[in-house]
Tab-separated table of C-alpha atoms and ligand atoms in Angstrom:
chain	number	residue	atom	x	y	z
A	1	MET	CA	-12.402	19.029	19.156
A	2	GLN	CA	-9.634	19.362	21.105
A	3	LYS	CA	-7.931	22.874	20.562
A	4	SER	CA	-5.088	21.894	22.981
A	5	LEU	CA	-3.597	19.681	20.460
A	6	MET	CA	-3.293	22.557	17.726
A	7	GLY	CA	0.251	22.283	16.341
A	8	THR	CA	1.111	19.041	17.639
A	9	HIS	CA	3.052	16.688	15.738
A	10	SER	CA	2.026	13.138	14.867
A	11	GLY	CA	4.004	9.999	14.412
A	12	ILE	CA	3.492	6.438	14.127
A	13	VAL	CA	3.340	4.660	17.491
A	14	GLY	CA	2.311	1.233	16.324
A	15	VAL	CA	2.335	-1.018	13.223
A	16	GLY	CA	0.643	-4.330	12.411
A	17	SER	CA	0.342	-6.643	9.411
A	18	TYR	CA	-1.786	-9.517	8.344
A	19	LEU	CA	-1.276	-11.976	5.462
A	20	PRO	CA	-3.705	-14.744	4.513
A	21	GLU	CA	-2.460	-18.204	4.992
A	22	LYS	CA	-2.989	-19.614	1.608
A	23	ILE	CA	0.219	-19.351	-0.895
A	24	LEU	CA	0.174	-19.355	-4.457
A	25	THR	CA	3.503	-19.887	-5.711
A	26	ASN	CA	4.807	-19.174	-9.327
A	27	PHE	CA	4.875	-22.820	-10.052
A	28	ASP	CA	1.184	-23.009	-9.116
A	29	LEU	CA	0.622	-20.102	-11.487
A	30	GLU	CA	2.297	-22.166	-14.490
A	31	LYS	CA	-0.571	-24.615	-14.057
A	32	ILE	CA	-3.328	-21.847	-14.387
A	33	VAL	CA	-1.841	-19.506	-17.366
A	34	ASP	CA	0.847	-19.573	-19.968
A	35	THR	CA	3.794	-18.149	-17.813
A	36	SER	CA	6.806	-19.572	-16.067
A	37	ASP	CA	8.455	-19.122	-12.549
A	38	GLU	CA	11.652	-17.974	-14.384
A	39	TRP	CA	9.645	-14.964	-16.322
A	40	ILE	CA	7.632	-13.838	-13.266
A	41	ARG	CA	10.903	-13.738	-10.876
A	42	THR	CA	13.193	-12.056	-13.443
A	43	ARG	CA	10.734	-9.553	-14.533
A	44	THR	CA	9.102	-8.865	-11.182
A	45	GLY	CA	11.157	-10.316	-8.377
A	46	ILE	CA	7.874	-12.185	-7.218
A	47	GLU	CA	8.159	-15.865	-6.092
A	48	GLU	CA	4.757	-16.381	-4.177
A	49	ARG	CA	1.875	-14.181	-3.112
A	50	HIS	CA	-0.877	-14.714	-0.438
A	51	ILE	CA	-4.482	-15.479	-1.239
A	52	ALA	CA	-7.410	-14.625	1.075
A	53	ALA	CA	-9.784	-17.714	2.267
A	54	ASP	CA	-13.105	-17.654	0.580
A	55	ASP	CA	-14.729	-16.626	3.699
A	56	GLU	CA	-12.199	-13.737	4.272
A	57	ALA	CA	-12.973	-10.184	3.122
A	58	THR	CA	-11.594	-6.843	3.420
A	59	SER	CA	-12.602	-5.795	6.975
A	60	ASP	CA	-11.301	-9.204	8.177
A	61	LEU	CA	-7.706	-8.574	6.597
A	62	SER	CA	-8.025	-4.991	8.114
A	63	TYR	CA	-9.241	-6.147	11.475
A	64	ASN	CA	-6.210	-8.442	11.926
A	65	ALA	CA	-3.546	-5.897	10.953
A	66	ALA	CA	-5.199	-3.161	12.988
A	67	LYS	CA	-5.249	-5.329	16.137
A	68	GLU	CA	-1.551	-5.831	16.009
A	69	ALA	CA	-0.848	-2.202	15.384
A	70	LEU	CA	-3.145	-1.155	18.406
A	71	GLU	CA	-1.442	-3.541	20.695
A	72	MET	CA	1.923	-2.419	19.727
A	73	SER	CA	0.862	1.216	20.147
A	74	GLY	CA	-0.531	0.525	23.830
A	75	ILE	CA	-3.585	2.785	22.453
A	76	LYS	CA	-7.122	1.202	23.220
A	77	PRO	CA	-9.719	0.896	20.506
A	78	GLU	CA	-12.166	3.227	22.294
A	79	GLU	CA	-9.418	6.006	22.211
A	80	LEU	CA	-9.430	6.074	18.385
A	81	ASP	CA	-10.830	9.394	16.892
A	82	MET	CA	-10.610	8.280	13.365
A	83	ILE	CA	-10.149	4.931	11.248
A	84	ILE	CA	-9.017	5.394	7.567
A	85	VAL	CA	-9.121	2.234	5.333
A	86	GLY	CA	-7.330	2.752	2.102
A	87	THR	CA	-8.381	0.299	-0.496
A	88	VAL	CA	-9.808	-0.116	-3.992
A	89	GLY	CA	-11.665	-3.178	-2.800
A	90	PRO	CA	-14.102	-2.697	0.055
A	91	ASP	CA	-16.250	-5.427	1.636
A	92	TYR	CA	-19.334	-3.842	-0.119
A	93	ALA	CA	-19.696	-0.524	-2.200
A	94	PHE	CA	-21.351	0.810	1.052
A	95	PRO	CA	-21.241	0.910	3.893
A	96	ALA	CA	-17.593	1.794	4.440
A	97	THR	CA	-15.245	-0.773	5.260
A	98	ALA	CA	-13.835	1.479	7.925
A	99	ALA	CA	-17.154	1.588	9.750
A	100	LEU	CA	-17.293	-2.322	9.911
A	101	VAL	CA	-13.842	-2.487	11.196
A	102	ALA	CA	-14.395	0.214	13.926
A	103	HIS	CA	-17.293	-2.033	15.011
A	104	ARG	CA	-15.331	-4.971	15.207
A	105	LEU	CA	-12.449	-3.514	17.031
A	106	GLY	CA	-14.708	-1.600	19.372
A	107	ALA	CA	-13.733	1.848	18.451
A	108	LYS	CA	-17.006	3.197	19.495
A	109	ASN	CA	-15.545	6.910	19.481
A	110	ALA	CA	-14.164	6.930	15.948
A	111	VAL	CA	-15.522	8.178	12.628
A	112	GLY	CA	-14.578	5.448	10.084
A	113	PHE	CA	-14.299	5.922	6.255
A	114	ASP	CA	-12.663	4.401	3.085
A	115	LEU	CA	-10.052	6.378	1.131
A	116	GLU	CA	-9.584	5.190	-2.474
A	117	ALA	CA	-5.963	6.312	-3.928
A	118	ALA	CA	-5.314	2.711	-5.178
A	119	CYS	CA	-1.473	1.934	-4.330
A	120	ALA	CA	-1.081	5.690	-2.794
A	121	ALA	CA	-3.828	5.110	-0.248
A	122	PHE	CA	-1.706	4.352	2.778
A	123	VAL	CA	0.483	7.344	2.078
A	124	THR	CA	-2.525	9.635	1.386
A	125	GLY	CA	-4.181	8.205	4.706
A	126	LEU	CA	-0.796	8.952	6.855
A	127	THR	CA	-0.955	12.652	5.323
A	128	VAL	CA	-4.851	13.012	6.317
A	129	GLY	CA	-4.288	11.400	9.602
A	130	ASP	CA	-1.507	13.634	10.307
A	131	GLY	CA	-3.281	16.901	9.123
A	132	MET	CA	-6.011	15.873	11.471
A	133	ILE	CA	-3.904	15.447	14.501
A	134	ARG	CA	-1.735	18.956	13.930
A	135	SER	CA	-4.924	20.712	13.445
A	136	GLY	CA	-6.150	19.592	16.892
A	137	LEU	CA	-9.520	18.145	15.631
A	138	MET	CA	-8.003	14.552	16.455
A	139	LYS	CA	-5.722	12.874	18.721
A	140	ASN	CA	-5.403	9.031	17.571
A	141	VAL	CA	-5.911	7.913	14.178
A	142	LEU	CA	-5.984	4.298	12.832
A	143	VAL	CA	-4.699	4.161	9.052
A	144	ILE	CA	-5.079	0.941	7.225
A	145	GLY	CA	-3.769	-0.399	3.833
A	146	VAL	CA	-5.642	-3.413	2.555
A	147	GLU	CA	-6.069	-5.093	-0.609
A	148	LEU	CA	-7.611	-8.308	-1.806
A	149	LEU	CA	-6.327	-7.763	-5.621
A	150	THR	CA	-6.652	-11.553	-6.313
A	151	ARG	CA	-10.433	-10.949	-6.019
A	152	ILE	CA	-10.391	-8.677	-9.003
A	153	SER	CA	-7.362	-10.329	-11.030
A	154	ASP	CA	-8.196	-12.049	-14.362
A	155	PHE	CA	-6.730	-15.433	-14.060
A	156	THR	CA	-6.946	-15.791	-17.807
A	157	ASP	CA	-4.569	-12.926	-18.434
A	158	ARG	CA	-0.816	-13.401	-17.642
A	159	ASN	CA	-0.089	-9.803	-18.040
A	160	THR	CA	-1.704	-9.017	-14.814
A	161	CYS	CA	-2.718	-11.925	-12.771
A	162	VAL	CA	1.168	-12.715	-11.789
A	163	LEU	CA	1.589	-9.571	-10.331
A	164	PHE	CA	-0.851	-9.249	-7.319
A	165	GLY	CA	-1.410	-10.562	-3.785
A	166	ASP	CA	-3.836	-10.165	-0.823
A	167	GLY	CA	-2.827	-8.523	2.563
A	168	ALA	CA	-3.129	-5.782	5.025
A	169	GLY	CA	-1.070	-3.449	6.888
A	170	ALA	CA	-1.900	-0.755	9.459
A	171	ALA	CA	-0.265	2.217	11.656
A	172	VAL	CA	-1.514	4.104	14.618
A	173	LEU	CA	-0.824	7.676	14.585
A	174	ALA	CA	-0.848	9.691	17.754
A	175	PRO	CA	0.768	13.130	18.937
A	176	VAL	CA	4.727	12.700	19.372
A	177	ALA	CA	7.282	15.011	20.503
A	178	GLU	CA	8.539	17.900	18.229
A	179	GLY	CA	10.797	17.067	15.421
A	180	GLU	CA	9.592	13.399	15.542
A	181	GLY	CA	6.825	11.837	13.562
A	182	LEU	CA	5.794	12.906	10.100
A	183	LEU	CA	7.948	15.486	8.848
A	184	ALA	CA	7.155	16.016	5.246
A	185	HIS	CA	4.302	14.766	2.709
A	186	PHE	CA	3.975	14.895	-1.091
A	187	LEU	CA	0.706	13.726	-2.917
A	188	LYS	CA	-0.197	14.374	-6.505
A	189	SER	CA	-2.760	12.869	-9.000
A	190	ASN	CA	-3.031	12.912	-12.857
A	191	GLY	CA	-6.034	11.592	-14.177
A	192	ALA	CA	-4.892	11.637	-17.798
A	193	GLY	CA	-3.224	8.386	-16.709
A	194	GLY	CA	-6.527	6.911	-15.779
A	195	GLU	CA	-6.775	4.621	-18.432
A	196	PHE	CA	-3.677	2.844	-18.077
A	197	LEU	CA	-4.641	1.053	-14.946
A	198	ILE	CA	-8.307	0.648	-14.281
A	199	GLN	CA	-11.092	-1.571	-13.442
A	200	PRO	CA	-13.652	-0.577	-15.816
A	201	GLY	CA	-16.676	-2.419	-14.767
A	202	GLY	CA	-19.141	-1.898	-11.646
A	203	GLY	CA	-19.004	1.831	-11.216
A	204	THR	CA	-21.329	4.398	-12.568
A	205	ARG	CA	-19.750	4.584	-15.979
A	206	ASN	CA	-20.293	0.965	-16.901
A	207	PRO	CA	-22.709	-0.432	-14.163
A	208	ALA	CA	-22.600	-4.181	-13.477
A	209	THR	CA	-24.816	-6.083	-16.172
A	210	ARG	CA	-24.363	-9.603	-17.750
A	211	GLU	CA	-22.346	-7.815	-20.528
A	212	THR	CA	-19.677	-6.413	-18.429
A	213	VAL	CA	-19.245	-9.705	-16.759
A	214	GLU	CA	-18.747	-11.476	-20.263
A	215	LYS	CA	-16.417	-8.648	-21.298
A	216	ARG	CA	-14.306	-9.248	-18.148
A	217	MET	CA	-14.787	-5.790	-17.173
A	218	HIS	CA	-14.648	-6.256	-13.174
A	219	TYR	CA	-10.854	-7.167	-13.685
A	220	VAL	CA	-7.779	-4.962	-13.634
A	221	HIS	CA	-6.720	-3.941	-16.911
A	222	MET	CA	-3.273	-2.548	-17.287
A	223	ASP	CA	-0.641	-1.124	-19.798
A	224	GLY	CA	2.375	-2.286	-17.935
A	225	GLN	CA	4.766	-0.264	-19.686
A	226	GLU	CA	2.930	2.861	-19.216
A	227	VAL	CA	2.567	2.290	-15.496
A	228	TYR	CA	6.335	1.304	-15.233
A	229	LYS	CA	7.625	4.368	-16.671
A	230	ASN	CA	5.366	6.986	-14.682
A	231	ALA	CA	5.724	4.738	-11.467
A	232	VAL	CA	9.749	5.363	-11.562
A	233	ARG	CA	9.352	9.021	-12.374
A	234	GLY	CA	6.630	9.698	-10.016
A	235	MET	CA	8.169	7.729	-7.064
A	236	VAL	CA	11.259	9.683	-7.539
A	237	GLU	CA	9.664	13.019	-7.698
A	238	ALA	CA	7.579	12.375	-4.492
A	239	ALA	CA	10.617	11.038	-2.422
A	240	LYS	CA	13.078	14.074	-3.878
A	241	SER	CA	10.172	16.525	-2.605
A	242	VAL	CA	9.600	15.311	0.819
A	243	ILE	CA	13.616	15.178	1.519
A	244	GLU	CA	13.951	18.573	0.340
A	245	GLN	CA	11.037	20.224	2.134
A	246	ALA	CA	12.546	18.648	5.540
A	247	GLY	CA	15.833	20.204	4.537
A	248	TYR	CA	17.829	16.706	4.437
A	249	THR	CA	19.633	14.977	1.462
A	250	SER	CA	19.047	11.349	0.380
A	251	ASN	CA	22.252	10.337	2.449
A	252	ASP	CA	20.316	11.170	5.616
A	253	VAL	CA	17.657	8.671	4.952
A	254	ASP	CA	18.126	5.303	7.282
A	255	LEU	CA	15.558	3.377	5.675
A	256	LEU	CA	13.683	3.660	2.108
A	257	VAL	CA	10.211	1.879	2.206
A	258	PRO	CA	9.123	1.852	-1.673
A	259	HIS	CA	5.933	0.635	-2.881
A	260	GLN	CA	6.351	-2.945	-3.833
A	261	ALA	CA	4.954	-3.240	-7.217
A	262	ASN	CA	8.197	-4.451	-9.170
A	263	ILE	CA	11.811	-5.072	-8.254
A	264	ARG	CA	12.841	-3.340	-11.236
A	265	ILE	CA	10.723	-0.265	-10.559
A	266	MET	CA	12.103	-0.304	-6.854
A	267	GLU	CA	15.695	-0.460	-7.993
A	268	ALA	CA	15.535	2.072	-10.377
A	269	VAL	CA	14.114	4.420	-7.816
A	270	ARG	CA	16.486	3.500	-5.264
A	271	LYS	CA	19.384	4.121	-7.676
A	272	ARG	CA	18.138	7.514	-8.836
A	273	LEU	CA	17.881	8.479	-5.230
A	274	LYS	CA	21.255	7.122	-4.586
A	275	ILE	CA	20.215	5.243	-1.489
A	276	PRO	CA	21.966	1.843	-1.057
A	277	ALA	CA	20.227	-1.524	-1.143
A	278	GLU	CA	20.959	-2.425	2.411
A	279	LYS	CA	18.792	0.722	3.462
A	280	THR	CA	15.824	-0.392	1.432
A	281	VAL	CA	13.138	-2.833	2.591
A	282	ILE	CA	12.146	-5.153	-0.268
A	283	ASN	CA	9.707	-8.009	0.596
A	284	ILE	CA	7.931	-8.432	-2.879
A	285	ALA	CA	9.425	-11.920	-3.449
A	286	LYS	CA	6.928	-13.393	-0.776
A	287	MET	CA	4.292	-11.120	-1.132
A	288	ALA	CA	3.925	-9.770	-4.719
A	289	ASN	CA	1.899	-6.378	-5.132
A	290	THR	CA	-0.711	-5.820	-2.314
A	291	SER	CA	-1.033	-2.299	-3.487
A	292	SER	CA	-2.171	-0.110	-0.511
A	293	ALA	CA	-0.951	-2.689	2.006
A	294	THR	CA	2.659	-2.935	0.621
A	295	ILE	CA	4.177	0.212	2.468
A	296	PRO	CA	2.421	-0.715	5.908
A	297	ILE	CA	3.643	-4.351	5.712
A	298	CYS	CA	6.969	-3.353	5.033
A	299	LEU	CA	7.106	-1.168	8.077
A	300	ALA	CA	5.704	-3.755	10.178
A	301	ASP	CA	8.307	-6.123	8.881
A	302	ALA	CA	11.138	-3.588	9.414
A	303	VAL	CA	9.986	-3.364	13.173
A	304	LYS	CA	9.815	-7.009	13.554
A	305	GLU	CA	13.117	-7.588	12.069
A	306	GLY	CA	14.640	-4.912	14.079
A	307	ARG	CA	15.611	-2.753	11.289
A	308	LEU	CA	13.984	0.433	12.655
A	309	LYS	CA	14.771	2.302	15.779
A	310	LYS	CA	13.753	5.619	17.488
A	311	GLY	CA	15.339	8.489	15.689
A	312	ASP	CA	15.664	6.710	12.055
A	313	LEU	CA	14.641	8.756	9.146
A	314	VAL	CA	12.224	6.829	7.181
A	315	LEU	CA	11.318	7.492	3.431
A	316	THR	CA	8.170	6.020	2.009
A	317	THR	CA	7.080	6.354	-1.854
A	318	THR	CA	4.293	5.158	-3.915
A	319	PHE	CA	2.816	5.286	-7.182
A	320	GLY	CA	-0.525	3.754	-8.381
A	321	ALA	CA	-3.714	4.053	-10.483
A	322	GLY	CA	-5.156	7.414	-10.972
A	323	PHE	CA	-2.398	8.065	-11.569
A	324	THR	CA	-1.780	9.295	-7.927
A	325	TRP	CA	1.711	9.169	-6.234
A	326	GLY	CA	3.141	10.444	-2.937
A	327	ALA	CA	5.717	10.078	-0.436
A	328	ASN	CA	6.048	10.541	3.436
A	329	LEU	CA	9.233	11.424	5.319
A	330	ILE	CA	9.052	10.218	8.910
A	331	ARG	CA	11.318	10.697	11.978
A	332	TRP	CA	10.662	7.203	13.722
A	333	SER	CA	9.436	7.733	17.251
A	334	PHE	CA	9.717	4.260	18.952
B	1	ACO	N1	4.591	-14.826	-18.315
B	1	ACO	C1	5.382	-15.038	-19.428
B	1	ACO	N2	5.259	-14.041	-20.441
B	1	ACO	C2	4.690	-12.757	-20.136
B	1	ACO	C3	3.876	-12.555	-19.005
B	1	ACO	C4	3.830	-13.737	-17.924
B	1	ACO	N3	3.304	-13.543	-16.843
B	1	ACO	N4	3.354	-11.347	-19.029
B	1	ACO	C5	3.531	-10.733	-20.219
B	1	ACO	N5	4.249	-11.645	-20.928
B	1	ACO	C6	5.313	-11.549	-22.314
B	1	ACO	C7	4.314	-10.448	-22.987
B	1	ACO	O1	3.117	-11.311	-23.670
B	1	ACO	C8	5.323	-10.042	-23.947
B	1	ACO	O2	5.470	-10.947	-24.939
B	1	ACO	P1	5.400	-10.360	-26.612
B	1	ACO	O3	7.111	-9.820	-26.621
B	1	ACO	O4	5.722	-11.943	-27.326
B	1	ACO	O5	4.631	-9.624	-26.969
B	1	ACO	C9	6.974	-10.140	-23.315
B	1	ACO	O6	6.471	-10.983	-21.970
B	1	ACO	C10	7.331	-8.963	-22.643
B	1	ACO	O7	6.319	-8.102	-22.086
B	1	ACO	P2	6.532	-6.758	-21.608
B	1	ACO	O8	5.159	-6.120	-21.350
B	1	ACO	O9	7.450	-5.945	-22.421
B	1	ACO	O10	7.221	-6.947	-20.077
B	1	ACO	P3	7.885	-6.183	-19.234
B	1	ACO	O11	9.413	-6.207	-19.098
B	1	ACO	O12	7.792	-4.398	-19.586
B	1	ACO	O13	7.350	-6.397	-17.966
B	1	ACO	C11	5.433	-5.702	-16.374
B	1	ACO	C12	5.791	-6.386	-17.825
B	1	ACO	C13	6.117	-6.840	-15.444
B	1	ACO	C14	3.988	-5.806	-16.086
B	1	ACO	C15	6.061	-4.323	-16.159
B	1	ACO	O14	5.848	-3.691	-17.276
B	1	ACO	C16	5.800	-3.848	-14.997
B	1	ACO	O15	5.989	-4.206	-13.988
B	1	ACO	N6	4.789	-2.740	-14.970
B	1	ACO	C17	4.450	-2.039	-13.919
B	1	ACO	C18	3.038	-2.513	-13.643
B	1	ACO	C19	2.734	-2.595	-12.405
B	1	ACO	O16	3.513	-2.613	-11.335
B	1	ACO	N7	1.426	-2.585	-12.104
B	1	ACO	C20	0.780	-3.014	-10.766
B	1	ACO	C21	-0.074	-2.046	-10.325
B	1	ACO	S1	0.628	-0.485	-10.409
B	1	ACO	C22	1.476	-0.289	-9.129
B	1	ACO	O17	1.487	-0.811	-8.122
B	1	ACO	C23	2.602	0.652	-9.562
């Protein structure tokens, strides 16, 4: 416990991403299910997605993204106090994937735990990490968003399998100067929406049996239109809240980083917030929806492309299963 840090602001000081090598295009999918490149592109904005190799698991993707983020930050693995892995698809039900990632990184002074908030896990992880640093309990926190959603996608169900991809993104949080870093957060859940986006098999409600496998209960089940409607509403609510909490207007936002679920959802959110397209990061065409990984991958892309500079006001906003939704407002600190 480091009391001297009490009240310290935290900010992102390094970002990284990792996408598996193998690519599955819409044209490849045309050969697997009754779909078309044209349908997928016009309804979702997706052209292709990355697919993890058979011998790659969640901790492998996490490790690669984390290594890049740590290198950018200049913080050594042994200086980390906490590692949060946001995912719905850990390597195992237990132990926590974060503990495995900590071991592989050599983060021998860190606690590692997994955080399950579906597509909102990275935004939730930033909020938890920031809270720990502000309280003085921790100094350096690594937050990872990672999913191998293609492992739980039903490639006989065209309603869902075309939407998802695999990938990981990571951010290192550390104390920054006052006025920089994480300025405001918003998080909310409503379990009444739980049934609309769910992997029904494998937990304690429906433990894995031959029957649950035969009924395809271990795959993603989704009511696309319910998710769509609620996603637009939730992402706008969360974004407006953090902008207002920090005393800004959407005109002040330099970069909007929305969860990449569907180009039409992102467009609707952007327009409702009155943020121009050129200030919005969109990479869904090449990555599809990687759930908790979309926002950190976008942040890493924005840094690599020179779209982010110190002092920029960055708005993240997300929505996912639960339903759980949230946003962060960040004054970029490097
Ligand atoms: N290829 C061809 N046709 C398809 C496909 C496909 N891959 N998928 C569905 N269709 C058909 C449907 O069967 C339907 O046909 P019908 O009219 O003969 O019944 C028709 O296309 C229209 O279906 P809709 O569901 O009305 O299509 P919609 O425009 O709503 O788009 C979509 C569907 C893309 C799933 C959309 O609702 C959506 O993006 N919802 C959000 C879901 C989401 O993003 N989930 C990800 C996880 S949660 C998150 O990250 C926020």
